[in-house]
Coordinates of C-alpha atoms in Angstrom, one line a residue:
Q1 CA 0.0 0.0 0.0
V2 CA 1.3 3.4 -0.9
V3 CA 0.7 6.4 1.4
I4 CA 1.9 9.9 0.4
V5 CA 2.9 11.9 3.5
D6 CA 4.1 15.4 3.9
D7 CA 7.0 14.5 6.2
I8 CA 8.5 11.3 7.6
P9 CA 9.2 11.7 11.4
K10 CA 12.9 12.3 12.2
G11 CA 14.7 11.6 15.5
P12 CA 16.8 14.2 17.4
T13 CA 19.8 13.4 15.2
G14 CA 17.8 13.9 12.0
K15 CA 17.7 10.2 11.2
L16 CA 14.4 8.9 9.7
Q17 CA 12.2 7.1 12.3
R18 CA 10.9 4.1 10.4
I19 CA 10.1 2.2 13.6
G20 CA 6.5 2.8 14.5
L21 CA 5.8 4.7 11.3
A22 CA 2.9 2.4 10.4
A23 CA 1.3 3.1 13.8
K24 CA 1.6 6.8 13.3
L25 CA 0.1 6.5 9.8
G26 CA -2.6 4.1 10.9
P27 CA -5.6 6.4 10.3
Q28 CA -4.3 7.1 6.7
L29 CA -3.8 3.4 6.1
K30 CA -7.3 2.3 7.2
P31 CA -9.8 2.2 4.4
D32 CA -13.2 3.8 4.7
F33 CA -15.8 1.6 6.4
V34 CA -17.6 -0.5 3.9
P35 CA -20.4 -2.6 5.5
P36 CA -20.9 -6.2 4.6
R37 CA -23.0 -6.5 1.4
N38 CA -24.6 -9.8 2.1
L39 CA -25.2 -12.5 4.8
V40 CA -21.9 -14.3 4.1
E41 CA -19.8 -11.2 4.4
E42 CA -21.7 -10.2 7.5
R43 CA -21.1 -13.6 9.2
L44 CA -17.4 -13.6 8.1
A45 CA -16.8 -10.1 9.3
G46 CA -18.1 -11.1 12.7
M47 CA -15.8 -14.1 12.8
W48 CA -12.8 -11.9 11.8
A49 CA -13.7 -9.4 14.5
E50 CA -13.9 -12.1 17.1
V51 CA -10.7 -13.9 16.1
L52 CA -8.7 -10.7 15.7
K53 CA -10.3 -9.1 18.8
L54 CA -11.4 -6.0 16.8
E55 CA -14.6 -4.0 17.0
R56 CA -15.3 -4.1 13.3
V57 CA -13.6 -4.9 10.0
V58 CA -13.9 -3.6 6.5
I59 CA -14.7 -6.0 3.7
Y60 CA -11.5 -5.0 1.9
D61 CA -9.3 -5.5 5.0
N62 CA -6.4 -7.9 4.8
F63 CA -6.5 -10.6 7.5
F64 CA -2.8 -10.5 8.1
M65 CA -2.4 -6.7 8.0
L66 CA -5.0 -6.6 10.9
G67 CA -2.7 -8.7 13.0
G68 CA -3.7 -12.2 11.8
D69 CA -1.2 -15.0 11.8
S70 CA -1.2 -18.7 11.1
L71 CA -2.7 -19.7 14.5
L72 CA -5.5 -17.1 14.1
A73 CA -6.1 -18.2 10.5
T74 CA -6.5 -21.8 11.8
Q75 CA -9.1 -20.5 14.3
L76 CA -10.9 -18.6 11.5
V77 CA -11.0 -21.7 9.3
A78 CA -12.5 -23.7 12.2
R79 CA -15.2 -21.1 12.7
I80 CA -16.0 -21.0 8.9
R81 CA -16.3 -24.8 8.9
A82 CA -18.7 -24.6 11.8
A83 CA -20.8 -21.8 10.5
F84 CA -21.0 -22.7 6.7
Q85 CA -20.3 -26.4 6.8
V86 CA -17.6 -26.1 4.1
E87 CA -14.0 -27.3 4.2
L88 CA -12.1 -24.1 3.5
A89 CA -8.5 -25.0 3.2
L90 CA -6.0 -23.0 5.3
P91 CA -3.9 -22.0 2.3
I92 CA -6.9 -20.2 0.8
V93 CA -6.8 -17.8 3.8
F94 CA -3.1 -17.1 2.9
R95 CA -3.8 -16.8 -0.9
E96 CA -7.0 -14.8 -0.5
P97 CA -6.5 -12.7 2.7
T98 CA -9.3 -10.2 2.1
L99 CA -12.7 -10.6 3.6
S100 CA -14.6 -9.9 0.4
V101 CA -12.7 -12.6 -1.6
Q102 CA -13.0 -15.2 1.2
A103 CA -16.7 -14.6 1.3
L104 CA -16.9 -15.2 -2.5
V105 CA -14.9 -18.5 -2.1
I106 CA -17.3 -19.6 0.7
E107 CA -20.3 -18.7 -1.5
E108 CA -18.9 -20.7 -4.4
M109 CA -18.3 -23.7 -2.1
V110 CA -21.8 -23.7 -0.7
L111 CA -23.4 -23.2 -4.1
S112 CA -21.5 -26.2 -5.5
E113 CA -23.0 -28.2 -2.6
I114 CA -26.4 -27.0 -3.6
E115 CA -25.8 -27.9 -7.3
A116 CA -24.9 -31.4 -6.2
M117 CA -28.3 -31.8 -4.5
S118 CA -30.7 -34.5 -5.9
E119 CA -33.9 -33.6 -7.6
D120 CA -35.9 -34.7 -4.5
D121 CA -33.8 -32.3 -2.3
I122 CA -34.4 -29.4 -4.7
E123 CA -38.1 -30.1 -4.8
Q124 CA -38.3 -30.2 -1.0
L125 CA -36.3 -26.9 -0.9
T126 CA -38.6 -25.3 -3.5
D127 CA -41.7 -26.5 -1.6
H128 CA -40.4 -25.1 1.6
L129 CA -39.8 -21.7 0.1
L130 CA -43.2 -21.6 -1.6
C131 CA -45.0 -22.5 1.6
A132 CA -43.1 -19.8 3.5
I133 CA -44.1 -17.2 1.0
A134 CA -47.7 -18.4 1.0
R135 CA -47.8 -18.1 4.8
G136 CA -46.9 -14.4 4.4
Q137 CA -43.5 -14.7 6.0
N138 CA -41.3 -11.7 5.2
L139 CA -37.9 -12.1 3.5
V140 CA -35.9 -12.2 6.8
E141 CA -38.1 -15.0 8.2
I142 CA -37.7 -17.0 5.0
L143 CA -33.9 -16.5 5.0
L144 CA -33.6 -17.7 8.6
D145 CA -36.1 -20.4 8.4
I146 CA -34.9 -24.0 9.0
V147 CA -34.8 -26.3 5.9
P148 CA -34.1 -30.0 6.0
L149 CA -31.7 -30.9 3.3
R150 CA -30.0 -33.9 1.8
N151 CA -28.0 -35.0 4.8
R152 CA -27.6 -34.4 8.5
R153 CA -24.7 -32.1 7.9
F154 CA -27.2 -29.5 6.5
D155 CA -30.1 -30.0 9.0
H156 CA -29.5 -26.7 10.8
F157 CA -29.2 -24.5 7.7
G158 CA -31.4 -21.7 6.6
I159 CA -31.6 -20.2 3.1
A160 CA -30.3 -16.9 1.7
Q161 CA -30.6 -15.8 -1.9
I162 CA -27.7 -14.6 -4.0
G163 CA -29.1 -13.3 -7.2
C164 CA -31.2 -16.1 -8.6
Q165 CA -29.3 -18.8 -6.6
F166 CA -29.9 -19.9 -3.0
L167 CA -27.3 -20.1 -0.3
L168 CA -27.4 -22.2 2.8
V169 CA -26.8 -20.2 5.9
S170 CA -26.4 -21.5 9.5
P171 CA -28.5 -19.7 12.1
P172 CA -26.7 -17.1 14.2

């Protein structure tokens, strides 16, 4: 990241003070707050904040620039596995360290699980959504409603919509 500054701090001898420079430039290095754009980003931002012990994170933040390391990345992967029921490999966190890209990877993994569903499972899912709409449930209720799916691994999931596709979401 490149930051243009008027002056680099100098010590009493006139020598450049590079140590602690990042801390002094912190406010200039922090991107503007961009809230999560969907349910996956929202859940993932919460996990990042918990693991990194931060109040909030921006979707374009880099996990490692916020203080993440391999041990914290392992904790993050475990939380992702529990929340989304996907096997996100640890190297992906290193290759794709931004929240927004990790969320896309998770969405793709979950959608591939949905695409692998049988016709019966899809029919059951469609029936559930139509019944929820017919009962007059609002969108939030439908998204958080429990849906039985093809195996026990998905029993506790709800549904979220991404464009015209559906995403399984574990309840908060």
